[in-house]
Amino acid sequence: MKTTTPTHLQHEFDCIVVGAGIEGSSTAYTLAKNNKNVLLLEQFCLPHTRGSSHGQSRVTRFAYFEDHYLKMMSENFRCWDVLEKEVGKELYVKCGMLQIEHRSGKQFGRIRDLMRQKKLDFYDISSTEACRKWPCLKFNTDFNMFVDENAGVLRADRCLRAFQEMFVKFGGILKDNEQVISILPGKHVSVVTSTNKYTAKSIVITPGAWAAKILRPLGVDIPLKVVRINVCYWRVKSRNKLNDMPTFADTSNGCIYGLPSLEYPGMMKICFHGSDVEIDPDYRDVDNGDTPQKDVELLTKYVKEHFEGVESKPCIIETCMYTNTATDDPILDVHPQYPNIVIGCGFSGHGFKLAPVIGQILSQLALQQEPEFDISHNKLSCFLRNKSRL
Ligand SMILES: Cc1cc2nc3c(=O)[nH]c(=O)nc-3n(C[C@H](O)[C@H](O)[C@H](O)COP(=O)(O)OP(=O)(O)OC[C@H]3O[C@@H](n4cnc5c(N)ncnc54)[C@H](O)[C@@H]3O)c2cc1C
């Protein structure tokens, strides 16, 4: 990633954004597009795989139970389309999502009702028909299914780069390999990094799994749970069996989801949504060998049972992190004492698809404007552990 440093802009900014993951990059892009003078700081050399926004694919769909997220989704789809045109690269692949659940499950009916109530495009399909259409599937008639037609895959890495490229094009300054060490509140916020010092009228803190480490010195103590996620890829023995597979989500037992071959030729991504392996993001990959791989065992059994022509042992396991809040709602708010310090964290494993709107909300907060979307569920006060310190 090329970084630029015009000398006249070197130390004083309208806004500094900490963390160039998808949320920080989207926020920086939105501010720069609105003619703000913005610095985006990233601790690692870009591109990197140490946070939560790397990899080639993320699922997106409209189906949120909560109205406030559902409302955000139309705008998200619109914005991904705008970004796609700005960079001239495909960012979204509309391939649909097959929703699957054993008839004893509790989620399927709710999700299908939601699709119907909200007039979202879907069609029912029997498991027999689905297995005929996508011959890699092996489900008996105990399973209910429908296809969510507007769902698909965001090309994650391209989306991230697109925000960063357009940010720089709109005049923003992106500095990677520069870690924020401390943030000093004030009318103008001062930021000390590993190599420099800057000031800005406001700051947006979007550090992903490092949020607790950065926010604690500012008196904000949020119980965030950082967990390690195994991202498993499975070799498809006969590629013709993939046959235009949509993404899928099976909510029979927790949530297992999968994506058609995209990252690596001839391999499907099939993962468990969630984990209870709590980690320190600075030691994400350090494992003493005593961490049970419950999810991989579950997935192995699942693939053996429900996939035809797919090896029942993952051939690649990569690592990523979820930063979870107690309610799975992200935190989007200003610091209780310093209105020019904005916080965006805790995206709880579903923040990628929301990133364009998150960028709008956080940039409006940074400019001390009222966000256009309902963020009453995302207020810091809903999550704080120790309110008395503030
Ligand atoms: C395996 C996996 C699958 C997922 N699937 C989906 C999906 O299908 N759909 C969906 O919507 N979402 C999905 N998500 C969730 C989504 O990817 C995350 O919610 C999102 O990427 C979080 O972005 P972020 O910007 O908050 O964090 P990050 O991407 O981690 O970015 C934070 C950045 O801040 C930097 N940083 C931290 N501290 C400092 C510092 N002191 N100084 C400078 N920089 C700093 C970090 O290095 C990092 O680059 C998935 C996540 C994972 C892990």
Short mmCIF file of C-alpha atoms and ligand atoms in Angstrom, two decimals:
data_model
loop_
_atom_site.label_atom_id
_atom_site.label_comp_id
_atom_site.label_asym_id
_atom_site.label_seq_id
_atom_site.Cartn_x
_atom_site.Cartn_y
_atom_site.Cartn_z
CA MET A 1 0.00 0.00 0.00
CA LYS A 2 1.45 3.36 -1.06
CA THR A 3 1.28 6.00 1.67
CA THR A 4 1.58 9.73 1.12
CA THR A 5 2.63 12.52 3.45
CA PRO A 6 2.15 16.03 2.07
CA THR A 7 4.24 18.22 4.35
CA HIS A 8 1.59 20.96 4.77
CA LEU A 9 -0.75 18.43 6.36
CA GLN A 10 1.76 16.66 8.50
CA HIS A 11 0.60 17.23 12.08
CA GLU A 12 -2.81 18.91 12.31
CA PHE A 13 -5.94 17.13 11.12
CA ASP A 14 -9.70 17.44 11.17
CA CYS A 15 -9.80 13.82 12.25
CA ILE A 16 -7.46 10.94 13.03
CA VAL A 17 -8.77 7.39 12.60
CA VAL A 18 -7.01 4.66 14.57
CA GLY A 19 -6.99 1.25 12.87
CA ALA A 20 -7.25 0.52 9.14
CA GLY A 21 -9.55 -2.48 9.32
CA ILE A 22 -12.82 -2.34 7.40
CA GLU A 23 -14.54 -0.06 9.95
CA GLY A 24 -11.70 2.47 10.25
CA SER A 25 -11.05 2.46 6.50
CA SER A 26 -14.72 3.04 5.75
CA THR A 27 -14.87 5.90 8.28
CA ALA A 28 -11.71 7.53 6.93
CA TYR A 29 -13.03 7.19 3.35
CA THR A 30 -16.37 8.81 4.28
CA LEU A 31 -14.68 11.73 6.03
CA ALA A 32 -12.18 12.32 3.20
CA LYS A 33 -14.99 12.13 0.64
CA ASN A 34 -16.62 14.95 2.63
CA ASN A 35 -13.50 17.07 2.18
CA LYS A 36 -12.14 16.51 5.67
CA ASN A 37 -8.43 16.45 6.30
CA VAL A 38 -7.93 12.94 7.69
CA LEU A 39 -5.09 10.73 8.91
CA LEU A 40 -5.64 6.97 9.07
CA LEU A 41 -3.14 5.14 11.27
CA GLU A 42 -2.46 1.40 11.20
CA GLN A 43 -0.06 -0.41 13.51
CA PHE A 44 0.92 -3.13 11.00
CA CYS A 45 2.27 -2.98 7.43
CA LEU A 46 -0.64 -3.16 5.00
CA PRO A 47 -2.03 -5.47 3.86
CA HIS A 48 -1.93 -7.70 6.95
CA THR A 49 -3.72 -10.73 8.34
CA ARG A 50 -3.48 -9.94 12.06
CA GLY A 51 -6.91 -8.37 12.62
CA SER A 52 -10.48 -9.30 11.62
CA SER A 53 -10.92 -7.86 8.11
CA HIS A 54 -8.51 -9.97 6.04
CA GLY A 55 -9.31 -12.80 3.65
CA GLN A 56 -11.22 -12.81 0.39
CA SER A 57 -14.80 -13.32 1.46
CA ARG A 58 -17.56 -12.23 3.83
CA VAL A 59 -21.23 -13.11 3.67
CA THR A 60 -23.80 -10.38 3.31
CA ARG A 61 -27.60 -10.46 3.33
CA PHE A 62 -30.55 -8.28 4.29
CA ALA A 63 -32.00 -10.66 6.90
CA TYR A 64 -31.54 -8.99 10.29
CA PHE A 65 -34.25 -9.48 12.92
CA GLU A 66 -33.71 -6.02 14.32
CA ASP A 67 -35.35 -3.27 12.30
CA HIS A 68 -32.52 -0.82 12.93
CA TYR A 69 -29.97 -3.15 11.27
CA LEU A 70 -32.38 -4.11 8.54
CA LYS A 71 -32.76 -0.42 7.67
CA MET A 72 -28.98 -0.09 7.46
CA MET A 73 -28.74 -2.94 4.95
CA SER A 74 -30.35 -1.16 1.98
CA GLU A 75 -27.88 1.69 2.42
CA ASN A 76 -24.99 -0.78 2.79
CA PHE A 77 -25.88 -2.51 -0.48
CA ARG A 78 -26.16 0.90 -2.19
CA CYS A 79 -22.78 2.03 -0.85
CA TRP A 80 -20.94 -1.17 -1.83
CA ASP A 81 -22.28 -0.55 -5.32
CA VAL A 82 -21.00 3.06 -5.31
CA LEU A 83 -17.57 1.91 -4.10
CA GLU A 84 -17.52 -0.80 -6.76
CA LYS A 85 -18.02 1.86 -9.43
CA GLU A 86 -15.43 4.19 -7.89
CA VAL A 87 -12.66 1.56 -7.95
CA GLY A 88 -13.87 -0.20 -11.08
CA LYS A 89 -13.61 -3.68 -9.52
CA GLU A 90 -16.18 -6.28 -8.58
CA LEU A 91 -16.70 -6.18 -4.82
CA TYR A 92 -19.96 -8.12 -4.45
CA VAL A 93 -20.97 -11.48 -5.89
CA LYS A 94 -24.71 -12.06 -5.68
CA CYS A 95 -24.98 -15.83 -5.39
CA GLY A 96 -27.81 -16.22 -2.86
CA MET A 97 -27.80 -18.04 0.47
CA LEU A 98 -29.27 -21.44 1.19
CA GLN A 99 -30.80 -21.38 4.67
CA ILE A 100 -30.85 -24.87 6.17
CA GLU A 101 -32.21 -26.25 9.42
CA HIS A 102 -33.20 -29.62 10.81
CA ARG A 103 -36.97 -29.68 11.37
CA SER A 104 -36.38 -29.81 15.14
CA GLY A 105 -34.56 -26.42 15.01
CA LYS A 106 -35.96 -23.13 16.28
CA GLN A 107 -34.51 -20.47 13.95
CA PHE A 108 -35.69 -21.42 10.49
CA GLY A 109 -39.34 -20.47 10.97
CA ARG A 110 -38.40 -17.12 12.48
CA ILE A 111 -35.99 -16.25 9.67
CA ARG A 112 -38.46 -17.35 6.98
CA ASP A 113 -41.24 -15.31 8.64
CA LEU A 114 -38.94 -12.31 8.69
CA MET A 115 -38.17 -12.72 4.98
CA ARG A 116 -41.90 -12.84 4.24
CA GLN A 117 -42.86 -9.94 6.52
CA LYS A 118 -40.14 -7.69 5.15
CA LYS A 119 -40.91 -8.71 1.57
CA LEU A 120 -37.34 -9.91 1.02
CA ASP A 121 -36.82 -12.11 -2.05
CA PHE A 122 -36.66 -15.81 -1.24
CA TYR A 123 -37.97 -19.13 -2.48
CA ASP A 124 -38.59 -22.41 -0.67
CA ILE A 125 -36.75 -25.47 -1.85
CA SER A 126 -37.03 -29.06 -0.64
CA SER A 127 -33.87 -30.81 0.48
CA THR A 128 -34.34 -33.34 -2.34
CA GLU A 129 -34.50 -30.56 -4.93
CA ALA A 130 -31.52 -28.74 -3.36
CA CYS A 131 -29.38 -31.90 -3.44
CA ARG A 132 -30.32 -32.40 -7.09
CA LYS A 133 -29.48 -28.80 -7.95
CA TRP A 134 -26.20 -28.74 -5.98
CA PRO A 135 -24.88 -32.29 -6.09
CA CYS A 136 -22.26 -31.73 -3.38
CA LEU A 137 -25.07 -31.56 -0.77
CA LYS A 138 -26.31 -34.59 1.17
CA PHE A 139 -29.39 -33.76 3.28
CA ASN A 140 -32.38 -36.00 3.94
CA THR A 141 -35.98 -34.82 4.09
CA ASP A 142 -35.67 -33.93 7.79
CA PHE A 143 -34.16 -30.61 6.72
CA ASN A 144 -36.06 -27.43 5.82
CA MET A 145 -34.54 -25.03 3.31
CA PHE A 146 -35.10 -21.76 1.48
CA VAL A 147 -32.91 -19.58 -0.71
CA ASP A 148 -32.35 -15.94 0.26
CA GLU A 149 -31.93 -14.52 -3.23
CA ASN A 150 -30.24 -11.20 -2.50
CA ALA A 151 -27.54 -12.61 -0.24
CA GLY A 152 -24.03 -13.10 -1.50
CA VAL A 153 -20.34 -12.65 -0.92
CA LEU A 154 -18.37 -9.47 -0.44
CA ARG A 155 -14.85 -9.80 -1.80
CA ALA A 156 -13.42 -8.73 1.55
CA ASP A 157 -9.82 -7.95 0.69
CA ARG A 158 -10.86 -5.96 -2.36
CA CYS A 159 -13.44 -4.04 -0.30
CA LEU A 160 -10.81 -3.10 2.26
CA ARG A 161 -8.33 -1.98 -0.39
CA ALA A 162 -11.06 -0.12 -2.24
CA PHE A 163 -11.87 2.01 0.83
CA GLN A 164 -8.17 2.69 1.42
CA GLU A 165 -7.40 3.49 -2.23
CA MET A 166 -10.35 5.85 -2.54
CA PHE A 167 -9.50 7.44 0.83
CA VAL A 168 -6.02 8.33 -0.49
CA LYS A 169 -7.55 9.49 -3.79
CA PHE A 170 -9.86 11.85 -1.87
CA GLY A 171 -6.77 13.39 -0.22
CA GLY A 172 -6.53 11.31 2.97
CA ILE A 173 -3.20 10.29 4.48
CA LEU A 174 -2.70 6.64 5.29
CA LYS A 175 0.22 5.66 7.47
CA ASP A 176 0.82 2.00 8.17
CA ASN A 177 3.48 0.42 10.37
CA GLU A 178 2.74 3.18 12.90
CA GLN A 179 1.22 2.14 16.19
CA VAL A 180 -0.81 4.54 18.32
CA ILE A 181 0.79 4.48 21.75
CA SER A 182 -1.29 7.07 23.57
CA ILE A 183 -4.20 9.41 23.08
CA LEU A 184 -4.34 12.65 25.04
CA PRO A 185 -7.84 14.16 25.24
CA GLY A 186 -8.42 17.90 24.90
CA LYS A 187 -10.06 20.48 22.67
CA HIS A 188 -7.61 19.16 20.12
CA VAL A 189 -6.78 15.50 20.66
CA SER A 190 -3.08 14.60 20.66
CA VAL A 191 -1.94 11.24 19.39
CA VAL A 192 1.47 9.79 20.11
CA THR A 193 2.54 6.98 17.79
CA SER A 194 5.60 4.78 17.60
CA THR A 195 7.25 7.39 15.35
CA ASN A 196 5.38 10.67 15.54
CA LYS A 197 2.94 12.98 17.27
CA TYR A 198 -0.21 14.48 15.73
CA THR A 199 -3.16 16.57 16.77
CA ALA A 200 -6.69 16.65 15.42
CA LYS A 201 -10.06 18.19 16.15
CA SER A 202 -11.45 14.70 16.67
CA ILE A 203 -10.40 11.08 16.74
CA VAL A 204 -12.21 7.87 15.76
CA ILE A 205 -10.97 4.74 17.52
CA THR A 206 -11.65 1.57 15.50
CA PRO A 207 -8.94 -0.84 16.69
CA GLY A 208 -10.87 -4.13 16.45
CA ALA A 209 -9.63 -6.70 18.96
CA TRP A 210 -7.26 -4.14 20.51
CA ALA A 211 -10.13 -1.89 21.66
CA ALA A 212 -9.90 -2.73 25.36
CA LYS A 213 -6.15 -2.02 25.37
CA ILE A 214 -6.59 1.43 23.82
CA LEU A 215 -9.74 2.45 25.66
CA ARG A 216 -8.77 1.48 29.22
CA PRO A 217 -6.22 4.33 29.60
CA LEU A 218 -9.03 6.68 28.50
CA GLY A 219 -11.16 5.47 31.42
CA VAL A 220 -13.45 3.31 29.30
CA ASP A 221 -13.71 -0.29 30.47
CA ILE A 222 -15.97 -2.41 28.27
CA PRO A 223 -16.26 -6.17 28.72
CA LEU A 224 -15.26 -7.21 25.22
CA LYS A 225 -14.57 -10.86 24.56
CA VAL A 226 -11.92 -11.49 21.90
CA VAL A 227 -12.12 -15.02 20.52
CA ARG A 228 -10.05 -16.92 18.01
CA ILE A 229 -11.93 -18.20 14.98
CA ASN A 230 -10.74 -21.10 12.89
CA VAL A 231 -11.33 -20.42 9.22
CA CYS A 232 -11.44 -23.84 7.58
CA TYR A 233 -11.11 -24.68 3.90
CA TRP A 234 -12.14 -28.07 2.53
CA ARG A 235 -10.90 -29.62 -0.68
CA VAL A 236 -13.58 -30.50 -3.20
CA LYS A 237 -12.68 -33.79 -4.89
CA SER A 238 -14.89 -33.32 -7.93
CA ARG A 239 -15.23 -29.64 -8.73
CA ASN A 240 -18.25 -30.06 -11.00
CA LYS A 241 -20.23 -30.97 -7.87
CA LEU A 242 -19.97 -27.35 -6.70
CA ASN A 243 -22.13 -26.35 -9.64
CA ASP A 244 -22.88 -22.68 -8.80
CA MET A 245 -23.37 -23.33 -5.10
CA PRO A 246 -24.80 -20.40 -3.17
CA THR A 247 -23.46 -19.59 0.28
CA PHE A 248 -25.24 -21.53 3.01
CA ALA A 249 -26.05 -21.23 6.70
CA ASP A 250 -27.21 -24.23 8.72
CA THR A 251 -28.70 -23.22 12.06
CA SER A 252 -29.56 -26.76 13.24
CA ASN A 253 -26.84 -26.76 15.88
CA GLY A 254 -25.37 -23.31 16.46
CA CYS A 255 -24.51 -21.85 13.07
CA ILE A 256 -22.34 -23.52 10.45
CA TYR A 257 -21.90 -21.50 7.31
CA GLY A 258 -20.10 -21.98 4.06
CA LEU A 259 -19.08 -20.23 0.89
CA PRO A 260 -18.49 -21.53 -2.60
CA SER A 261 -14.94 -21.89 -3.81
CA LEU A 262 -13.53 -18.34 -3.92
CA GLU A 263 -10.29 -17.93 -1.97
CA TYR A 264 -8.52 -21.05 -3.11
CA PRO A 265 -9.34 -22.97 -6.29
CA GLY A 266 -11.29 -26.13 -5.60
CA MET A 267 -11.78 -25.46 -1.89
CA MET A 268 -14.91 -24.52 0.00
CA LYS A 269 -14.85 -22.36 3.12
CA ILE A 270 -16.97 -24.05 5.81
CA CYS A 271 -16.77 -22.59 9.32
CA PHE A 272 -18.47 -22.48 12.68
CA HIS A 273 -19.86 -19.04 13.56
CA GLY A 274 -18.45 -18.43 17.03
CA SER A 275 -15.86 -19.75 19.43
CA ASP A 276 -15.18 -19.89 23.15
CA VAL A 277 -11.39 -19.73 22.82
CA GLU A 278 -10.67 -16.36 24.42
CA ILE A 279 -7.36 -14.80 23.41
CA ASP A 280 -5.12 -11.76 23.66
CA PRO A 281 -4.90 -10.29 20.12
CA ASP A 282 -1.13 -9.82 20.51
CA TYR A 283 -0.78 -13.60 21.00
CA ARG A 284 -3.50 -14.72 18.63
CA ASP A 285 -1.64 -17.64 17.10
CA VAL A 286 0.25 -18.80 20.16
CA ASP A 287 -1.23 -22.11 21.17
CA ASN A 288 0.30 -24.47 23.66
CA GLY A 289 -1.51 -27.34 22.00
CA ASP A 290 -4.00 -27.67 24.82
CA THR A 291 -6.83 -25.70 23.19
CA PRO A 292 -9.56 -28.15 22.18
CA GLN A 293 -10.53 -27.72 18.51
CA LYS A 294 -14.20 -28.44 19.23
CA ASP A 295 -15.34 -26.49 16.18
CA VAL A 296 -13.03 -28.36 13.81
CA GLU A 297 -14.27 -31.70 15.19
CA LEU A 298 -17.88 -30.58 14.76
CA LEU A 299 -17.20 -29.34 11.23
CA THR A 300 -15.42 -32.56 10.26
CA LYS A 301 -18.44 -34.56 11.34
CA TYR A 302 -20.77 -32.14 9.53
CA VAL A 303 -18.85 -32.21 6.24
CA LYS A 304 -18.68 -36.01 6.33
CA GLU A 305 -22.42 -36.20 6.89
CA HIS A 306 -23.67 -33.50 4.54
CA PHE A 307 -21.18 -33.06 1.73
CA GLU A 308 -20.56 -35.37 -1.20
CA GLY A 309 -17.16 -35.29 -2.88
CA VAL A 310 -15.63 -32.95 -0.29
CA GLU A 311 -12.70 -34.18 1.82
CA SER A 312 -13.82 -34.51 5.43
CA LYS A 313 -10.66 -32.98 6.87
CA PRO A 314 -9.83 -29.30 6.41
CA CYS A 315 -6.73 -28.78 4.27
CA ILE A 316 -6.20 -25.16 5.38
CA ILE A 317 -7.04 -23.62 8.74
CA GLU A 318 -6.48 -19.87 8.99
CA THR A 319 -7.11 -17.63 11.97
CA CYS A 320 -9.26 -14.59 12.53
CA MET A 321 -10.83 -12.90 15.59
CA TYR A 322 -14.29 -11.87 16.68
CA THR A 323 -14.53 -9.06 19.22
CA ASN A 324 -17.82 -9.78 20.95
CA THR A 325 -20.03 -7.61 23.13
CA ALA A 326 -22.59 -9.11 25.53
CA THR A 327 -25.44 -8.47 23.07
CA ASP A 328 -23.49 -8.83 19.80
CA ASP A 329 -24.36 -5.18 19.05
CA PRO A 330 -21.33 -3.10 18.09
CA ILE A 331 -20.47 -0.05 20.19
CA LEU A 332 -20.85 3.22 18.30
CA ASP A 333 -20.64 6.26 20.52
CA VAL A 334 -18.61 9.22 21.74
CA HIS A 335 -16.53 9.09 24.91
CA PRO A 336 -18.71 10.09 27.88
CA GLN A 337 -16.36 12.96 28.84
CA TYR A 338 -14.79 13.92 25.52
CA PRO A 339 -17.26 14.40 22.65
CA ASN A 340 -14.44 14.59 20.12
CA ILE A 341 -13.32 11.02 20.91
CA VAL A 342 -15.45 8.53 18.95
CA ILE A 343 -15.49 4.80 19.57
CA GLY A 344 -16.40 2.02 17.09
CA CYS A 345 -15.73 -1.51 18.27
CA GLY A 346 -17.22 -4.88 19.27
CA PHE A 347 -18.50 -5.88 15.82
CA SER A 348 -19.15 -9.39 17.13
CA GLY A 349 -18.53 -11.35 13.93
CA HIS A 350 -21.04 -9.51 11.73
CA GLY A 351 -19.50 -6.09 11.09
CA PHE A 352 -18.15 -6.46 7.58
CA LYS A 353 -21.41 -6.14 5.69
CA LEU A 354 -22.32 -3.10 7.85
CA ALA A 355 -19.07 -1.22 7.23
CA PRO A 356 -20.31 1.49 4.81
CA VAL A 357 -23.04 2.61 7.22
CA ILE A 358 -20.71 2.27 10.21
CA GLY A 359 -18.36 4.65 8.38
CA GLN A 360 -21.20 7.14 7.95
CA ILE A 361 -22.26 6.90 11.61
CA LEU A 362 -18.75 7.24 13.03
CA SER A 363 -17.89 10.14 10.75
CA GLN A 364 -21.10 11.95 11.73
CA LEU A 365 -20.22 11.45 15.40
CA ALA A 366 -16.70 12.77 14.71
CA LEU A 367 -18.20 15.89 13.15
CA GLN A 368 -20.55 16.21 16.14
CA GLN A 369 -23.58 15.63 13.93
CA GLU A 370 -26.62 13.52 14.77
CA PRO A 371 -26.26 10.14 12.97
CA GLU A 372 -28.99 9.41 10.44
CA PHE A 373 -29.41 5.84 11.72
CA ASP A 374 -30.81 4.63 15.03
CA ILE A 375 -27.86 3.79 17.28
CA SER A 376 -29.71 3.63 20.59
CA HIS A 377 -28.68 -0.06 20.91
CA ASN A 378 -25.05 0.81 20.35
CA LYS A 379 -24.53 3.35 23.13
CA LEU A 380 -21.53 2.90 25.39
CA SER A 381 -23.78 3.08 28.44
CA CYS A 382 -25.37 -0.26 27.42
CA PHE A 383 -22.00 -2.00 27.78
CA LEU A 384 -19.78 -0.28 30.36
CA ARG A 385 -18.35 -2.44 33.11
CA ASN A 386 -17.31 0.24 35.55
CA LYS A 387 -19.45 3.32 35.11
CA SER A 388 -18.07 5.01 38.21
CA ARG A 389 -14.68 5.57 36.59
CA LEU A 390 -16.13 8.00 34.09
C1 LIG B 1 -13.54 -15.59 10.22
C2 LIG B 1 -14.44 -14.39 10.18
C3 LIG B 1 -15.56 -14.41 9.38
C4 LIG B 1 -16.41 -13.33 9.35
N1 LIG B 1 -17.48 -13.37 8.53
C5 LIG B 1 -18.29 -12.29 8.42
C6 LIG B 1 -19.34 -12.29 7.49
O1 LIG B 1 -19.54 -13.28 6.77
N2 LIG B 1 -20.11 -11.17 7.39
C7 LIG B 1 -19.89 -10.07 8.16
O2 LIG B 1 -20.62 -9.09 8.04
N3 LIG B 1 -18.87 -10.04 9.06
C8 LIG B 1 -18.07 -11.12 9.20
N4 LIG B 1 -17.03 -11.11 10.07
C9 LIG B 1 -16.84 -9.95 10.95
C10 LIG B 1 -16.07 -8.83 10.30
O3 LIG B 1 -15.05 -9.32 9.48
C11 LIG B 1 -15.53 -7.94 11.44
O4 LIG B 1 -16.63 -7.51 12.23
C12 LIG B 1 -14.80 -6.72 10.90
O5 LIG B 1 -13.79 -7.11 10.01
C13 LIG B 1 -14.20 -5.93 12.08
O6 LIG B 1 -13.44 -4.88 11.54
P1 LIG B 1 -12.64 -3.85 12.47
O7 LIG B 1 -12.22 -2.76 11.56
O8 LIG B 1 -13.45 -3.54 13.68
O9 LIG B 1 -11.40 -4.69 13.02
P2 LIG B 1 -9.99 -5.03 12.34
O10 LIG B 1 -10.17 -5.49 10.96
O11 LIG B 1 -9.25 -5.93 13.25
O12 LIG B 1 -9.27 -3.62 12.27
C14 LIG B 1 -8.72 -3.00 13.39
C15 LIG B 1 -7.37 -2.46 12.98
O13 LIG B 1 -6.87 -1.62 14.01
C16 LIG B 1 -5.48 -1.79 14.06
N5 LIG B 1 -4.99 -1.32 15.35
C17 LIG B 1 -5.26 -1.83 16.56
N6 LIG B 1 -4.62 -1.17 17.52
C18 LIG B 1 -3.92 -0.17 16.91
C19 LIG B 1 -3.04 0.84 17.37
N7 LIG B 1 -2.72 0.98 18.66
N8 LIG B 1 -2.50 1.68 16.45
C20 LIG B 1 -2.80 1.55 15.14
N9 LIG B 1 -3.60 0.58 14.65
C21 LIG B 1 -4.16 -0.27 15.52
C22 LIG B 1 -5.33 -3.29 13.86
O14 LIG B 1 -4.01 -3.65 13.48
C23 LIG B 1 -6.35 -3.58 12.78
O15 LIG B 1 -5.80 -3.47 11.49
C24 LIG B 1 -16.14 -12.19 10.14
C25 LIG B 1 -15.01 -12.16 10.95
C26 LIG B 1 -14.16 -13.25 10.98
C27 LIG B 1 -12.97 -13.20 11.88
#
